[in-house]
Each structure stands twice: as C-alpha cells, then as structure tokens.
Amino acid sequence: MQHIDKGTYSFSTCWNIRKHDVGEAMIREIADLGFRRVELNYNVTKEMLKTIEPMIERGEIRVSSVHNTFPHDPDPDYGTDSILLGFEDEVKRKRAIELLVESAEYAQRYGGEAVVVHPGEVPFPEDISKDLGKIYNEEGPDSPKYRSKWAELMERREALSSGYVEKIIASLDEVCNRAAAKGLDVRFGIETRSRPQQIPTLAEAKTIITALKGAPVGIWYDTGHAIMMDRMGLYDSVGEMQGLMDDIVGVHIHETRGLSDHWCPYVHSKDMDFYDAYLPMIRRAQVKVYELKSACKAEEIHESHDLLMKKLGVTE
C-alpha cells in the first residue's frame, strides 16, 4: 500500500533495524511509509551497506544524515553512551576523532547533509540515570529521595563537566579541520541526550558552538530527549531552545510518555497541544528526522505526520 509522500522529512533506521539482517529490506520498509529520505543510524553495519549503497546509487532512496559512530562499531568505547570526544586518554580520544571523520566521509559519499554526534558525558561509577529514572517513576521528581539523588548527580556534573566540554571542543575543532582538508561539506549536529550525566545541556551546547564559531557545528535538537531532560530537571527545553534557534542543524522528531521516548508525536501522548512548543525548532531545522521506536505502527506514523503537517501549516 503506497502512502502519502513525506517530502523532505527523513526517517531513522532505528525504527526497524532490529528486525532486518539485510539492508535493502530495511530501507524498502521505510520507503513504503512514503519516506524518500533516511537517516542511517549507528547500528547499520558494513554488511547492510552492501545492499543499501546500490539503492542510493539508483536514486531509490536519499540519505539525509548518518548517526555517529557510523557504520556500527561494536567497541562500547565508541558506542552511543560513552565519553567519546571527551576522553582524557589521548589514544581513545584520537580514535573517536578518526571515527567521527569517517562518519562524515560516509555522509558525504551518500549525499547526506549532516552527522548526528553524541559528544560525551561526565562518567559515573554507577548508572545514576537508571537510579534517578526508577525513583522518578516510583516516587516522583519532587520526592526527597529524588531531590537527594539529583543533588548528588549535579554536584559531580558541575565539578567535572567543564573539563569534558573543553576536551569536546578541542576534538570537534580537530574533526572540522580534518573534514575541511578532505573537502567534506557536511555539518555536525551535537545532540541533546537522554541521560542527565550526558553532554551537552543546552547551555553546554551553546558554549561548544560559540567556541567553534565559523565551524560547521551546531545543535541537533532531539525533541524527545530534551523533553525528558526538562522533566528530570536538567534544563528548560523550551525557554533555552530559543537561544539556539540560529544554531540548529537538525531535529529528531519524537515524543515522550513520562520518561519513555521515541513515541509518535500527538498520537501516543494523546495531548494535542504539548508538542506544539517544539514546532519552531522543527520548522527551522535543515534536516528533519523522525526517530521512532519499533512499537510505533505504520498507521500511527502516518497519523502523527499528518497532525504535524497540519500544525506546521496552520502556523506558517
């Protein structure tokens, strides 16, 4: 069944990658939803690319962006929840830089406009975000237990984050210099993250982007993650968003239910107004990508897209 053409909107392979071994079948399923563009996420393997590349060459699908580290690297040091560009270990940091440049080379080769980047995090001896999420769901963010655990997180984060941010700036500077030397014309979007120990906050994103003024670095505003961090207490996802409007590279479009993310906007929350606050950022973004979980059904994706288009149409 053919569905309405989704135009310039792109769709991340995170939706269906776990059910496919063959890249072509994965991309065809996305194309059947009406998407002409895809974001290849960090779980896409070199093996999968063997059947995806001919589709790109034939013009059957276009690539909007790739998500670092791309293609998939099984080493957790270079996975999505890692210190990555903030490593104090120079060997590891240099490797992270090389891998990000490689991601940019793939993006350019495929005609993509951007690379989504997880810059790093403030490391904790335990998974404090998991502990916080459990307390949030069981006792609420105003409970003394949550407040106490949150204060513990913020104390360590505030003590250490500036050092990691400086390392990230230096790493991105090197990445951009190497990309320029290779003639790459892609932008790097540093993504708002889903765990409070991860970098950047919106203020940290502004610091990084300002320090690299003139470089192809901006914010990748993941709306669902920003909503989660707002709920947990890390920053004001709408108020602080305004100061980054001129720095936007791309957006990940999805909504959250509590602290559960990657749901279809409007459809799963059943709230027809809440997500409207993020429409200005979606409108401004160069690259607009739905990043949905596998639980989202085709008809829900169509309904959500129709609602989003109507919303954007009304206010344009």
Short mmCIF file of C-alpha atoms in Angstrom, two decimals:
data_model
loop_
_atom_site.label_atom_id
_atom_site.label_comp_id
_atom_site.label_asym_id
_atom_site.label_seq_id
_atom_site.Cartn_x
_atom_site.Cartn_y
_atom_site.Cartn_z
CA MET A 1 0.00 0.00 0.00
CA GLN A 2 1.52 3.33 -1.04
CA HIS A 3 1.23 6.17 1.42
CA ILE A 4 1.46 9.92 1.06
CA ASP A 5 4.88 11.22 0.09
CA LYS A 6 6.60 12.57 3.21
CA GLY A 7 8.58 15.08 1.13
CA THR A 8 11.78 16.37 2.73
CA TYR A 9 11.12 14.60 6.04
CA SER A 10 13.54 11.80 6.82
CA PHE A 11 13.13 8.62 8.86
CA SER A 12 15.69 6.88 11.06
CA THR A 13 16.53 3.21 10.63
CA CYS A 14 16.32 2.83 14.43
CA TRP A 15 12.60 2.02 13.86
CA ASN A 16 13.14 -1.31 12.13
CA ILE A 17 16.84 -2.21 12.24
CA ARG A 18 16.40 -4.95 14.84
CA LYS A 19 14.07 -6.96 12.61
CA HIS A 20 16.25 -6.90 9.49
CA ASP A 21 19.55 -8.52 8.58
CA VAL A 22 19.51 -7.24 5.00
CA GLY A 23 19.86 -3.51 4.48
CA GLU A 24 17.74 -3.33 1.34
CA ALA A 25 14.67 -4.86 3.03
CA MET A 26 15.02 -2.43 5.94
CA ILE A 27 15.13 0.59 3.61
CA ARG A 28 12.25 -0.68 1.45
CA GLU A 29 10.02 -0.94 4.53
CA ILE A 30 10.78 2.72 5.34
CA ALA A 31 10.25 3.80 1.72
CA ASP A 32 6.85 2.04 1.80
CA LEU A 33 5.80 4.52 4.50
CA GLY A 34 6.29 7.32 1.97
CA PHE A 35 9.73 8.48 3.08
CA ARG A 36 12.19 9.37 0.33
CA ARG A 37 14.98 10.13 2.79
CA VAL A 38 16.52 8.12 5.61
CA GLU A 39 18.90 8.65 8.47
CA LEU A 40 21.28 5.70 8.75
CA ASN A 41 21.77 5.14 12.46
CA TYR A 42 24.75 3.79 14.40
CA ASN A 43 23.56 0.17 14.29
CA VAL A 44 23.79 -0.03 10.48
CA THR A 45 26.62 -2.44 9.66
CA LYS A 46 29.03 -2.53 6.71
CA GLU A 47 27.30 -5.74 5.65
CA MET A 48 23.94 -3.94 5.46
CA LEU A 49 25.51 -1.15 3.41
CA LYS A 50 26.32 -3.64 0.64
CA THR A 51 22.63 -3.72 -0.33
CA ILE A 52 21.81 -0.13 0.68
CA GLU A 53 24.53 1.54 -1.42
CA PRO A 54 23.10 0.32 -4.77
CA MET A 55 19.70 1.78 -3.74
CA ILE A 56 21.35 5.15 -3.09
CA GLU A 57 23.21 4.97 -6.40
CA ARG A 58 19.98 4.18 -8.28
CA GLY A 59 18.23 7.10 -6.58
CA GLU A 60 15.67 4.85 -4.88
CA ILE A 61 16.42 6.43 -1.52
CA ARG A 62 18.27 9.52 -0.35
CA VAL A 63 20.31 9.84 2.82
CA SER A 64 19.67 12.93 4.92
CA SER A 65 22.18 12.15 7.64
CA VAL A 66 24.18 9.47 9.40
CA HIS A 67 24.45 8.93 13.14
CA ASN A 68 27.95 8.62 14.58
CA THR A 69 29.60 6.16 15.10
CA PHE A 70 28.88 5.03 11.53
CA PRO A 71 28.95 2.31 10.36
CA HIS A 72 28.41 0.27 13.53
CA ASP A 73 31.40 -0.12 15.83
CA PRO A 74 30.96 -2.93 18.40
CA ASP A 75 33.51 -1.38 20.80
CA PRO A 76 31.47 0.23 23.66
CA ASP A 77 34.16 2.92 24.00
CA TYR A 78 32.84 4.33 20.71
CA GLY A 79 29.19 3.47 21.25
CA THR A 80 26.37 5.90 21.87
CA ASP A 81 26.74 6.15 25.65
CA SER A 82 30.41 6.89 26.04
CA ILE A 83 32.92 9.65 26.86
CA LEU A 84 33.79 9.68 23.13
CA LEU A 85 35.15 13.13 22.17
CA GLY A 86 35.85 13.91 25.84
CA PHE A 87 38.25 11.05 26.56
CA GLU A 88 41.23 12.09 28.67
CA ASP A 89 43.09 9.07 27.27
CA GLU A 90 44.64 10.58 24.12
CA VAL A 91 44.73 7.28 22.21
CA LYS A 92 40.99 6.80 22.76
CA ARG A 93 40.20 10.45 22.00
CA LYS A 94 42.17 10.33 18.73
CA ARG A 95 40.31 7.16 17.76
CA ALA A 96 36.97 8.86 18.49
CA ILE A 97 38.05 11.76 16.24
CA GLU A 98 39.02 9.39 13.42
CA LEU A 99 35.69 7.57 13.64
CA LEU A 100 33.71 10.82 13.51
CA VAL A 101 35.64 11.96 10.43
CA GLU A 102 34.89 8.57 8.88
CA SER A 103 31.18 9.04 9.65
CA ALA A 104 31.36 12.41 7.86
CA GLU A 105 33.02 10.78 4.85
CA TYR A 106 30.16 8.28 4.63
CA ALA A 107 27.60 11.10 4.92
CA GLN A 108 29.27 12.98 2.07
CA ARG A 109 29.56 9.87 -0.09
CA TYR A 110 25.83 9.21 0.31
CA GLY A 111 24.80 12.83 -0.32
CA GLY A 112 23.91 13.43 3.33
CA GLU A 113 23.84 16.89 4.88
CA ALA A 114 24.82 16.13 8.45
CA VAL A 115 26.28 13.81 11.06
CA VAL A 116 24.47 13.37 14.38
CA VAL A 117 27.03 13.41 17.19
CA HIS A 118 26.87 12.25 20.81
CA PRO A 119 29.75 14.37 22.15
CA GLY A 120 30.35 12.63 25.50
CA GLU A 121 29.35 12.53 29.15
CA VAL A 122 30.51 13.01 32.70
CA PRO A 123 31.34 9.43 33.74
CA PHE A 124 29.78 8.00 36.90
CA PRO A 125 30.87 4.83 38.72
CA GLU A 126 27.26 3.58 38.58
CA ASP A 127 24.39 4.22 36.15
CA ILE A 128 22.94 7.15 38.06
CA SER A 129 20.37 7.92 35.34
CA LYS A 130 18.83 4.46 35.83
CA ASP A 131 18.60 5.08 39.59
CA LEU A 132 17.06 8.51 39.01
CA GLY A 133 14.54 7.13 36.50
CA LYS A 134 13.43 4.45 38.95
CA ILE A 135 12.90 7.00 41.75
CA TYR A 136 11.18 9.39 39.31
CA ASN A 137 8.68 6.71 38.29
CA GLU A 138 8.09 5.33 41.79
CA GLU A 139 8.15 8.46 43.96
CA GLY A 140 8.13 11.44 41.60
CA PRO A 141 10.59 14.27 40.91
CA ASP A 142 9.50 16.26 43.97
CA SER A 143 10.21 13.44 46.43
CA PRO A 144 13.05 13.90 48.97
CA LYS A 145 14.73 10.73 47.63
CA TYR A 146 14.75 12.10 44.06
CA ARG A 147 15.97 15.53 45.21
CA SER A 148 18.81 13.94 47.14
CA LYS A 149 19.93 11.72 44.24
CA TRP A 150 19.60 14.64 41.82
CA ALA A 151 21.82 16.81 44.04
CA GLU A 152 24.42 14.02 44.00
CA LEU A 153 24.33 13.95 40.19
CA MET A 154 24.58 17.72 39.83
CA GLU A 155 27.44 18.06 42.31
CA ARG A 156 29.63 15.69 40.28
CA ARG A 157 28.38 17.02 36.95
CA GLU A 158 29.13 20.65 37.84
CA ALA A 159 32.56 19.75 39.22
CA LEU A 160 33.68 17.83 36.13
CA SER A 161 31.66 18.93 33.10
CA SER A 162 33.74 21.96 32.09
CA GLY A 163 36.86 19.80 31.68
CA TYR A 164 35.00 17.37 29.43
CA VAL A 165 33.41 20.23 27.47
CA GLU A 166 36.91 21.67 26.80
CA LYS A 167 38.10 18.28 25.51
CA ILE A 168 35.00 18.02 23.30
CA ILE A 169 35.64 21.49 21.84
CA ALA A 170 39.26 20.55 21.04
CA SER A 171 38.14 17.26 19.47
CA LEU A 172 35.44 18.88 17.33
CA ASP A 173 37.91 21.54 16.21
CA GLU A 174 40.24 18.80 15.01
CA VAL A 175 37.36 16.94 13.34
CA CYS A 176 36.29 20.08 11.45
CA ASN A 177 39.87 20.82 10.34
CA ARG A 178 40.27 17.27 9.02
CA ALA A 179 36.88 17.35 7.34
CA ALA A 180 37.76 20.65 5.65
CA ALA A 181 41.11 19.25 4.48
CA LYS A 182 39.22 16.34 2.90
CA GLY A 183 36.78 18.72 1.21
CA LEU A 184 33.78 17.43 3.14
CA ASP A 185 30.67 19.60 3.06
CA VAL A 186 28.63 18.21 5.95
CA ARG A 187 27.55 19.72 9.25
CA PHE A 188 27.99 18.21 12.69
CA GLY A 189 24.98 18.34 14.98
CA ILE A 190 25.68 17.78 18.67
CA GLU A 191 22.65 16.01 20.02
CA THR A 192 20.57 16.69 23.11
CA ARG A 193 20.82 13.49 25.10
CA SER A 194 18.56 11.17 27.09
CA ARG A 195 20.52 10.84 30.34
CA PRO A 196 21.33 13.71 32.70
CA GLN A 197 25.04 12.88 33.06
CA GLN A 198 25.47 13.19 29.29
CA ILE A 199 26.83 16.23 27.49
CA PRO A 200 25.51 18.65 26.33
CA THR A 201 22.98 20.55 28.36
CA LEU A 202 21.58 23.36 26.21
CA ALA A 203 23.98 25.80 27.92
CA GLU A 204 26.93 23.47 27.20
CA ALA A 205 25.80 23.16 23.59
CA LYS A 206 25.86 26.96 23.30
CA THR A 207 29.36 27.05 24.83
CA ILE A 208 30.65 24.44 22.37
CA ILE A 209 29.04 26.06 19.31
CA THR A 210 30.23 29.55 20.30
CA ALA A 211 33.79 28.31 20.84
CA LEU A 212 33.76 26.82 17.33
CA LYS A 213 32.18 29.83 15.62
CA GLY A 214 32.62 29.56 11.86
CA ALA A 215 32.97 25.76 12.00
CA PRO A 216 30.15 23.53 10.65
CA VAL A 217 28.99 22.65 14.17
CA GLY A 218 25.50 23.27 15.53
CA ILE A 219 22.83 21.72 17.70
CA TRP A 220 20.94 18.55 16.82
CA TYR A 221 17.78 19.11 18.80
CA ASP A 222 16.32 15.76 19.78
CA THR A 223 12.90 16.89 20.96
CA GLY A 224 12.04 13.76 22.94
CA HIS A 225 15.35 13.73 24.79
CA ALA A 226 15.03 17.45 25.56
CA ILE A 227 11.54 16.87 26.99
CA MET A 228 12.91 14.07 29.22
CA MET A 229 15.79 16.21 30.49
CA ASP A 230 13.34 19.03 31.21
CA ARG A 231 11.13 16.66 33.21
CA MET A 232 14.11 15.37 35.17
CA GLY A 233 15.26 18.91 35.96
CA LEU A 234 18.39 19.40 33.83
CA TYR A 235 17.26 22.42 31.79
CA ASP A 236 14.29 24.34 30.36
CA SER A 237 13.78 22.62 27.00
CA VAL A 238 11.58 25.37 25.55
CA GLY A 239 12.98 28.55 27.13
CA GLU A 240 16.62 27.66 26.45
CA MET A 241 15.77 26.35 22.98
CA GLN A 242 15.16 29.90 21.78
CA GLY A 243 18.82 30.83 22.23
CA LEU A 244 19.87 28.01 19.90
CA MET A 245 17.46 28.70 17.02
CA ASP A 246 20.22 30.15 14.84
CA ASP A 247 22.48 27.17 15.58
CA ILE A 248 20.12 24.40 14.52
CA VAL A 249 21.41 21.67 12.20
CA GLY A 250 18.73 19.04 12.59
CA VAL A 251 15.96 17.63 14.74
CA HIS A 252 14.88 14.21 15.89
CA ILE A 253 11.11 14.18 15.98
CA HIS A 254 9.53 12.02 18.68
CA GLU A 255 7.58 12.46 21.87
CA THR A 256 7.79 11.00 25.35
CA ARG A 257 5.36 9.44 27.77
CA GLY A 258 6.83 10.17 31.19
CA LEU A 259 10.48 9.17 30.72
CA SER A 260 9.77 6.75 27.85
CA ASP A 261 10.82 8.20 24.50
CA HIS A 262 10.63 7.60 20.72
CA TRP A 263 6.82 7.66 20.51
CA CYS A 264 4.81 9.31 17.70
CA PRO A 265 4.10 12.98 18.48
CA TYR A 266 0.48 13.71 19.48
CA VAL A 267 -0.69 10.16 18.77
CA HIS A 268 0.78 8.30 21.75
CA SER A 269 0.66 11.08 24.33
CA LYS A 270 -2.95 11.87 23.32
CA ASP A 271 -2.04 15.51 24.07
CA MET A 272 -2.86 17.70 21.08
CA ASP A 273 -1.04 20.80 22.37
CA PHE A 274 2.06 19.94 24.42
CA TYR A 275 4.39 19.19 21.48
CA ASP A 276 3.48 22.47 19.74
CA ALA A 277 6.20 24.23 21.77
CA TYR A 278 8.85 22.40 19.68
CA LEU A 279 7.40 23.26 16.26
CA PRO A 280 9.54 26.43 15.84
CA MET A 281 12.71 24.32 16.11
CA ILE A 282 11.36 21.70 13.71
CA ARG A 283 10.50 24.45 11.25
CA ARG A 284 13.98 25.97 11.44
CA ALA A 285 15.95 22.72 11.17
CA GLN A 286 17.79 21.95 7.96
CA VAL A 287 17.34 18.18 8.49
CA LYS A 288 14.10 16.85 9.96
CA VAL A 289 14.18 13.19 11.02
CA TYR A 290 11.57 11.01 12.70
CA GLU A 291 13.33 8.82 15.28
CA LEU A 292 10.70 6.32 16.39
CA LYS A 293 10.74 3.01 18.23
CA SER A 294 9.63 -0.26 16.69
CA ALA A 295 6.41 -0.22 18.76
CA CYS A 296 5.14 2.64 16.55
CA LYS A 297 2.82 1.16 13.91
CA ALA A 298 2.64 2.36 10.31
CA GLU A 299 -0.85 3.85 10.72
CA GLU A 300 0.30 5.74 13.86
CA ILE A 301 3.29 7.13 11.97
CA HIS A 302 1.00 8.39 9.17
CA GLU A 303 -1.45 9.89 11.65
CA SER A 304 1.35 11.63 13.56
CA HIS A 305 2.89 13.03 10.37
CA ASP A 306 -0.50 14.32 9.18
CA LEU A 307 -1.07 16.05 12.53
CA LEU A 308 2.42 17.57 12.47
CA MET A 309 1.94 18.87 8.92
CA LYS A 310 -1.42 20.41 9.82
CA LYS A 311 0.15 22.06 12.86
CA LEU A 312 3.03 23.47 10.84
CA GLY A 313 0.66 24.53 8.06
CA VAL A 314 -1.61 26.42 10.42
CA THR A 315 1.23 28.48 11.88
CA GLU A 316 3.24 29.10 8.72
#
